[in-house]
Tab-separated table of C-alpha atoms in Angstrom:
chain	number	residue	atom	x	y	z
A	1	MET	CA	-2.004	20.572	33.011
A	2	MET	CA	-4.705	19.873	30.445
A	3	PHE	CA	-2.054	18.548	28.047
A	4	ALA	CA	-0.677	16.162	30.660
A	5	MET	CA	-4.120	14.698	31.334
A	6	MET	CA	-5.256	14.426	27.709
A	7	TRP	CA	-2.173	13.071	25.978
A	8	PRO	CA	-1.579	9.612	27.552
A	9	ARG	CA	-5.225	8.486	27.535
A	10	CYS	CA	-5.975	9.837	24.076
A	11	LEU	CA	-2.813	8.417	22.491
A	12	GLY	CA	-3.460	4.964	23.858
A	13	GLY	CA	-6.701	4.713	21.893
A	14	ASN	CA	-5.759	6.522	18.690
A	15	VAL	CA	-2.594	8.238	17.483
A	16	ILE	CA	-4.537	10.826	15.533
A	17	CYS	CA	-6.512	11.711	18.665
A	18	GLY	CA	-3.279	12.595	20.426
A	19	LEU	CA	-1.858	14.470	17.465
A	20	MET	CA	-4.939	16.589	16.994
A	21	THR	CA	-5.216	17.270	20.711
A	22	VAL	CA	-1.665	18.590	20.678
A	23	GLY	CA	-2.526	20.543	17.541
A	24	LEU	CA	-5.401	22.267	19.276
A	25	LEU	CA	-3.222	23.168	22.232
A	26	GLY	CA	-0.421	24.350	19.959
A	27	THR	CA	-2.836	26.627	18.131
A	28	ALA	CA	-4.128	28.012	21.409
A	29	ALA	CA	-0.554	28.894	22.290
A	30	GLN	CA	-0.240	30.628	18.883
A	31	ALA	CA	2.811	28.631	17.846
A	32	ASP	CA	3.759	29.202	14.193
A	33	GLN	CA	4.833	25.564	13.801
A	34	VAL	CA	5.004	22.567	16.122
A	35	SER	CA	6.699	19.241	15.350
A	36	TYR	CA	6.292	15.805	16.930
A	37	ARG	CA	7.684	12.313	16.438
A	38	LEU	CA	5.976	9.048	17.357
A	39	THR	CA	6.972	5.410	16.973
A	40	GLU	CA	4.186	2.980	16.137
A	41	THR	CA	3.964	-0.677	15.094
A	42	ILE	CA	1.925	-2.643	12.594
A	43	GLN	CA	1.346	-6.388	12.717
A	44	VAL	CA	2.343	-8.431	9.653
A	45	GLN	CA	1.533	-12.099	10.168
A	46	ASP	CA	2.913	-12.860	13.665
A	47	THR	CA	5.480	-10.036	13.677
A	48	GLN	CA	5.162	-6.529	15.088
A	49	LEU	CA	7.015	-4.175	12.741
A	50	PRO	CA	7.844	-0.576	13.770
A	51	TYR	CA	7.526	2.633	11.797
A	52	THR	CA	8.026	6.306	12.664
A	53	VAL	CA	5.552	9.170	12.314
A	54	ASP	CA	6.798	12.769	12.026
A	55	LEU	CA	4.122	15.446	12.286
A	56	ASP	CA	4.406	19.172	11.589
A	57	LEU	CA	1.500	21.415	12.554
A	58	SER	CA	1.295	25.001	11.349
A	59	ASP	CA	-1.165	27.855	11.072
A	60	GLU	CA	-2.826	27.841	7.654
A	61	THR	CA	-5.721	30.266	8.187
A	62	PRO	CA	-7.274	31.749	11.332
A	63	SER	CA	-9.690	28.783	11.398
A	64	ARG	CA	-7.671	25.928	9.876
A	65	LEU	CA	-4.583	24.092	11.091
A	66	GLY	CA	-2.289	22.633	8.441
A	67	PHE	CA	-0.594	19.280	9.006
A	68	ASP	CA	2.262	17.497	7.245
A	69	VAL	CA	2.607	13.828	8.206
A	70	VAL	CA	5.702	11.862	7.122
A	71	LEU	CA	5.743	8.101	7.676
A	72	ASP	CA	9.222	6.579	7.812
A	73	LEU	CA	8.615	2.958	6.757
A	74	ARG	CA	12.236	1.824	6.481
A	75	GLN	CA	12.077	-0.509	9.477
A	76	LEU	CA	8.830	-1.909	8.141
A	77	GLN	CA	10.466	-2.223	4.719
A	78	GLN	CA	13.307	-4.322	6.148
A	79	GLY	CA	11.218	-6.413	8.512
A	80	ALA	CA	8.558	-7.251	5.943
A	81	ARG	CA	11.024	-9.382	3.999
A	82	SER	CA	11.043	-12.053	6.693
A	83	ALA	CA	7.431	-11.491	7.766
A	84	PHE	CA	5.940	-11.905	4.294
A	85	PRO	CA	3.990	-15.189	4.090
A	86	GLN	CA	5.736	-17.975	2.243
A	87	GLU	CA	2.655	-20.169	1.847
A	88	PRO	CA	0.810	-19.935	-1.496
A	89	PHE	CA	-0.866	-16.581	-2.081
A	90	ILE	CA	-2.870	-18.116	-4.943
A	91	ASP	CA	-4.002	-21.732	-4.662
A	92	THR	CA	-6.785	-22.781	-7.037
A	93	CYS	CA	-7.570	-25.875	-9.065
A	94	ASN	CA	-5.525	-24.756	-12.065
A	95	ALA	CA	-2.893	-22.466	-10.529
A	96	ARG	CA	-0.594	-22.143	-7.544
A	97	LEU	CA	1.658	-19.111	-6.960
A	98	SER	CA	3.918	-19.356	-3.922
A	99	ASN	CA	7.216	-18.535	-2.206
A	100	PRO	CA	7.319	-14.806	-3.018
A	101	LYS	CA	10.609	-13.003	-2.446
A	102	LEU	CA	10.138	-9.299	-3.025
A	103	LEU	CA	12.407	-6.298	-2.515
A	104	VAL	CA	10.804	-2.852	-2.436
A	105	SER	CA	12.808	0.364	-2.662
A	106	ALA	CA	11.970	4.014	-3.206
A	107	LYS	CA	13.353	6.459	-5.723
A	108	GLY	CA	11.960	9.961	-5.491
A	109	ASP	CA	8.174	9.733	-5.553
A	110	SER	CA	7.969	6.198	-6.956
A	111	LEU	CA	8.554	2.682	-5.682
A	112	SER	CA	10.502	-0.095	-7.362
A	113	VAL	CA	9.612	-3.743	-6.813
A	114	GLU	CA	11.926	-6.602	-7.734
A	115	GLY	CA	11.753	-10.268	-6.853
A	116	GLN	CA	10.504	-13.670	-7.814
A	117	PHE	CA	7.850	-16.290	-7.065
A	118	HIS	CA	7.127	-19.891	-7.996
A	119	ALA	CA	4.311	-20.454	-10.511
A	120	GLU	CA	2.642	-23.803	-11.116
A	121	PHE	CA	-0.246	-24.547	-13.457
A	122	TYR	CA	-2.343	-27.692	-13.601
A	123	ALA	CA	-4.891	-29.314	-15.879
A	124	CYS	CA	-8.354	-28.665	-14.479
A	125	ASP	CA	-11.709	-29.770	-15.910
A	126	ARG	CA	-13.516	-26.506	-15.160
A	127	ASP	CA	-13.245	-23.299	-13.191
A	128	LYS	CA	-13.956	-23.040	-9.453
A	129	LEU	CA	-12.900	-26.560	-8.595
A	130	ARG	CA	-10.782	-27.125	-5.484
A	131	PRO	CA	-6.991	-27.682	-5.508
A	132	ILE	CA	-7.675	-31.305	-4.596
A	133	ASP	CA	-9.425	-31.713	-7.981
A	134	ARG	CA	-6.314	-30.824	-9.986
A	135	GLY	CA	-5.107	-32.860	-12.896
A	136	GLU	CA	-1.507	-33.198	-14.015
A	137	GLN	CA	0.989	-30.365	-13.646
A	138	VAL	CA	1.583	-28.612	-16.975
A	139	PHE	CA	3.938	-25.788	-15.909
A	140	SER	CA	6.311	-25.209	-12.998
A	141	GLU	CA	8.839	-22.377	-13.070
A	142	VAL	CA	10.449	-19.724	-10.883
A	143	ILE	CA	9.438	-16.360	-12.332
A	144	SER	CA	11.274	-13.095	-11.745
A	145	LEU	CA	9.430	-9.797	-11.709
A	146	THR	CA	10.065	-6.086	-11.906
A	147	ALA	CA	7.400	-3.451	-11.354
A	148	ALA	CA	6.835	0.165	-10.461
A	149	ALA	CA	4.507	1.144	-7.646
A	150	SER	CA	3.208	4.380	-6.200
A	151	LEU	CA	1.097	5.888	-3.438
A	152	ASN	CA	-1.984	7.796	-4.520
A	153	VAL	CA	-4.313	9.994	-2.471
A	154	ARG	CA	-8.010	9.165	-2.460
A	155	GLY	CA	-10.129	10.951	0.095
A	156	GLN	CA	-8.296	10.723	3.430
A	157	CYS	CA	-6.221	7.681	2.439
A	158	LEU	CA	-3.028	6.751	0.636
A	159	TYR	CA	-3.358	3.697	-1.600
A	160	PHE	CA	-0.477	1.636	-2.961
A	161	GLY	CA	-0.741	0.722	-6.643
A	162	VAL	CA	1.334	-1.562	-8.875
A	163	GLU	CA	2.210	-0.372	-12.376
A	164	ASP	CA	4.287	-1.625	-15.310
A	165	LEU	CA	4.619	-5.213	-14.076
A	166	ALA	CA	6.983	-7.321	-16.174
A	167	LEU	CA	7.607	-11.055	-15.685
A	168	ALA	CA	10.350	-13.304	-17.044
A	169	LEU	CA	11.458	-16.885	-16.512
A	170	LYS	CA	14.340	-17.011	-14.074
A	171	ASP	CA	15.965	-19.636	-16.321
A	172	PRO	CA	14.616	-19.237	-19.882
A	173	ALA	CA	16.386	-22.437	-20.974
A	174	ASP	CA	13.861	-24.424	-18.954
A	175	GLY	CA	10.880	-22.908	-20.779
A	176	VAL	CA	8.196	-24.892	-22.567
A	177	ALA	CA	6.739	-24.313	-26.004
A	178	ASP	CA	3.595	-22.561	-24.746
A	179	GLN	CA	5.312	-20.654	-21.931
A	180	ARG	CA	3.896	-17.335	-23.169
A	181	GLU	CA	0.355	-18.453	-22.341
A	182	PHE	CA	1.340	-19.439	-18.799
A	183	MET	CA	3.357	-16.265	-18.265
A	184	THR	CA	0.334	-14.195	-19.275
A	185	LYS	CA	-1.834	-16.161	-16.857
A	186	ALA	CA	0.728	-15.701	-14.070
A	187	GLN	CA	0.884	-11.958	-14.709
A	188	ASP	CA	-2.910	-11.582	-14.693
A	189	LEU	CA	-3.212	-13.577	-11.455
A	190	PHE	CA	-0.409	-11.638	-9.749
A	191	ILE	CA	-1.880	-8.242	-10.706
A	192	GLU	CA	-5.410	-9.259	-9.687
A	193	THR	CA	-4.243	-10.569	-6.311
A	194	SER	CA	-1.897	-7.674	-5.502
A	195	ASP	CA	-4.475	-5.054	-6.534
A	196	ALA	CA	-7.094	-6.648	-4.286
A	197	PHE	CA	-4.653	-6.850	-1.362
A	198	LEU	CA	-3.414	-3.265	-1.722
A	199	GLU	CA	-6.953	-1.916	-2.109
A	200	GLN	CA	-7.802	-3.432	1.273
A	201	HIS	CA	-4.725	-2.009	3.049
A	202	PRO	CA	-4.570	1.781	2.566
A	203	ILE	CA	-2.866	4.215	4.936
A	204	CYS	CA	-5.704	6.393	6.224
A	205	LEU	CA	-6.100	9.432	8.444
A	206	THR	CA	-9.051	8.169	10.478
A	207	LEU	CA	-10.374	10.403	13.209
A	208	PRO	CA	-12.231	8.984	16.213
A	209	PRO	CA	-15.835	10.177	16.651
A	210	GLU	CA	-14.771	12.716	19.299
A	211	LEU	CA	-12.717	14.594	16.676
A	212	ALA	CA	-15.107	14.321	13.718
A	213	SER	CA	-15.734	18.096	13.850
A	214	LEU	CA	-12.158	18.771	12.734
A	215	THR	CA	-13.184	17.821	9.149
A	216	PRO	CA	-9.806	17.011	7.517
A	217	GLN	CA	-9.604	18.100	3.870
A	218	ASN	CA	-7.345	19.388	1.087
A	219	PHE	CA	-5.302	16.168	1.046
A	220	THR	CA	-2.195	15.730	-1.067
A	221	GLY	CA	0.612	13.224	-0.712
A	222	GLY	CA	2.396	10.194	-2.040
A	223	THR	CA	5.633	8.263	-1.888
A	224	ARG	CA	8.693	9.830	-0.301
A	225	GLU	CA	12.217	8.435	-0.473
A	226	MET	CA	13.901	8.273	2.934
A	227	GLY	CA	17.682	8.254	2.703
A	228	ASP	CA	19.034	6.023	-0.072
A	229	GLY	CA	16.115	3.909	-1.315
A	230	GLY	CA	14.192	3.879	1.962
A	231	VAL	CA	10.411	3.767	1.693
A	232	GLY	CA	8.372	6.579	3.193
A	233	ALA	CA	5.036	8.290	2.657
A	234	GLN	CA	3.785	11.828	3.075
A	235	LEU	CA	0.288	13.195	3.633
A	236	LYS	CA	-0.600	16.889	3.801
A	237	GLY	CA	-3.882	18.567	4.591
A	238	SER	CA	-5.667	20.744	7.100
A	239	VAL	CA	-8.284	20.538	9.821
A	240	ASP	CA	-10.907	22.963	11.058
A	241	VAL	CA	-9.886	24.624	14.346
A	242	SER	CA	-12.441	27.401	14.566
A	243	ALA	CA	-13.655	28.345	18.031
A	244	ALA	CA	-16.924	26.451	17.529
A	245	THR	CA	-15.032	23.303	16.489
A	246	ILE	CA	-12.643	23.453	19.445
A	247	LEU	CA	-15.553	23.761	21.861
A	248	ASP	CA	-17.323	20.882	20.140
A	249	VAL	CA	-14.218	18.675	20.420
A	250	LEU	CA	-13.609	19.597	24.071
A	251	ASN	CA	-17.210	18.775	24.931
A	252	ALA	CA	-16.905	15.401	23.180
A	253	LEU	CA	-13.618	14.615	24.977
A	254	GLN	CA	-15.182	15.562	28.316
A	255	ALA	CA	-18.158	13.291	27.614
A	256	LYS	CA	-15.724	10.432	26.955
A	257	GLY	CA	-13.821	11.130	30.170
A	258	VAL	CA	-10.573	11.950	28.308
A	259	ILE	CA	-10.399	15.323	30.075
A	260	PRO	CA	-12.150	16.340	33.301
A	261	ARG	CA	-15.476	18.119	33.157
A	262	ARG	CA	-15.669	21.809	33.942
A	263	MET	CA	-16.588	22.704	37.514
């Protein structure tokens, strides 16, 4: 009965709240391992893209509950191709990078990125001027790219990172004499922009205040290949489920009205 009352209201506000609630109940029932599957969505531009969460909960110690979370991002991987913005992702006085077409695939614990974008460079009197202040165009080429990427654990989050980026002119015959200078500039701009974007969009295990006492720790994880080239991620760790913590969480959930107060 307690499960039926807690699950819908808790899940609506935070997936982790529901997962940990089930974890507490599973531990109380002394189950050796409990597994769950949830389907969630993430908004990219104006599109809602789905992904799947598989959770395994197991006894780690008498006072800690181990969890293994696997994110199946294959639907997100496919949908992101059409949802990715086509407007310029860099638009300054002296540079414009636009029309990215990227394909991401997984192999083992690493990610492969292939694609292309359009790079334009302009004469500009000085830095920090607006695009409207541009001078003549001095470079305009479609550039292909290959790169490796990975997921790294920091604290309670998984961060994407780009490594070994290599750029090349899609049609080298159309190159200009000083193309190397512009290719270096394009590479520096692409790395700087992608690093900043990825740093701001980690995958985090964020507990609501009611479950702060669970104190997640011992995190490991990274990229996980799903099927043939499908992108996935895995995060392992444990939470405190000592008697004092469970009582603390139940009291917090009662104060929030998630479960009824004791009579």
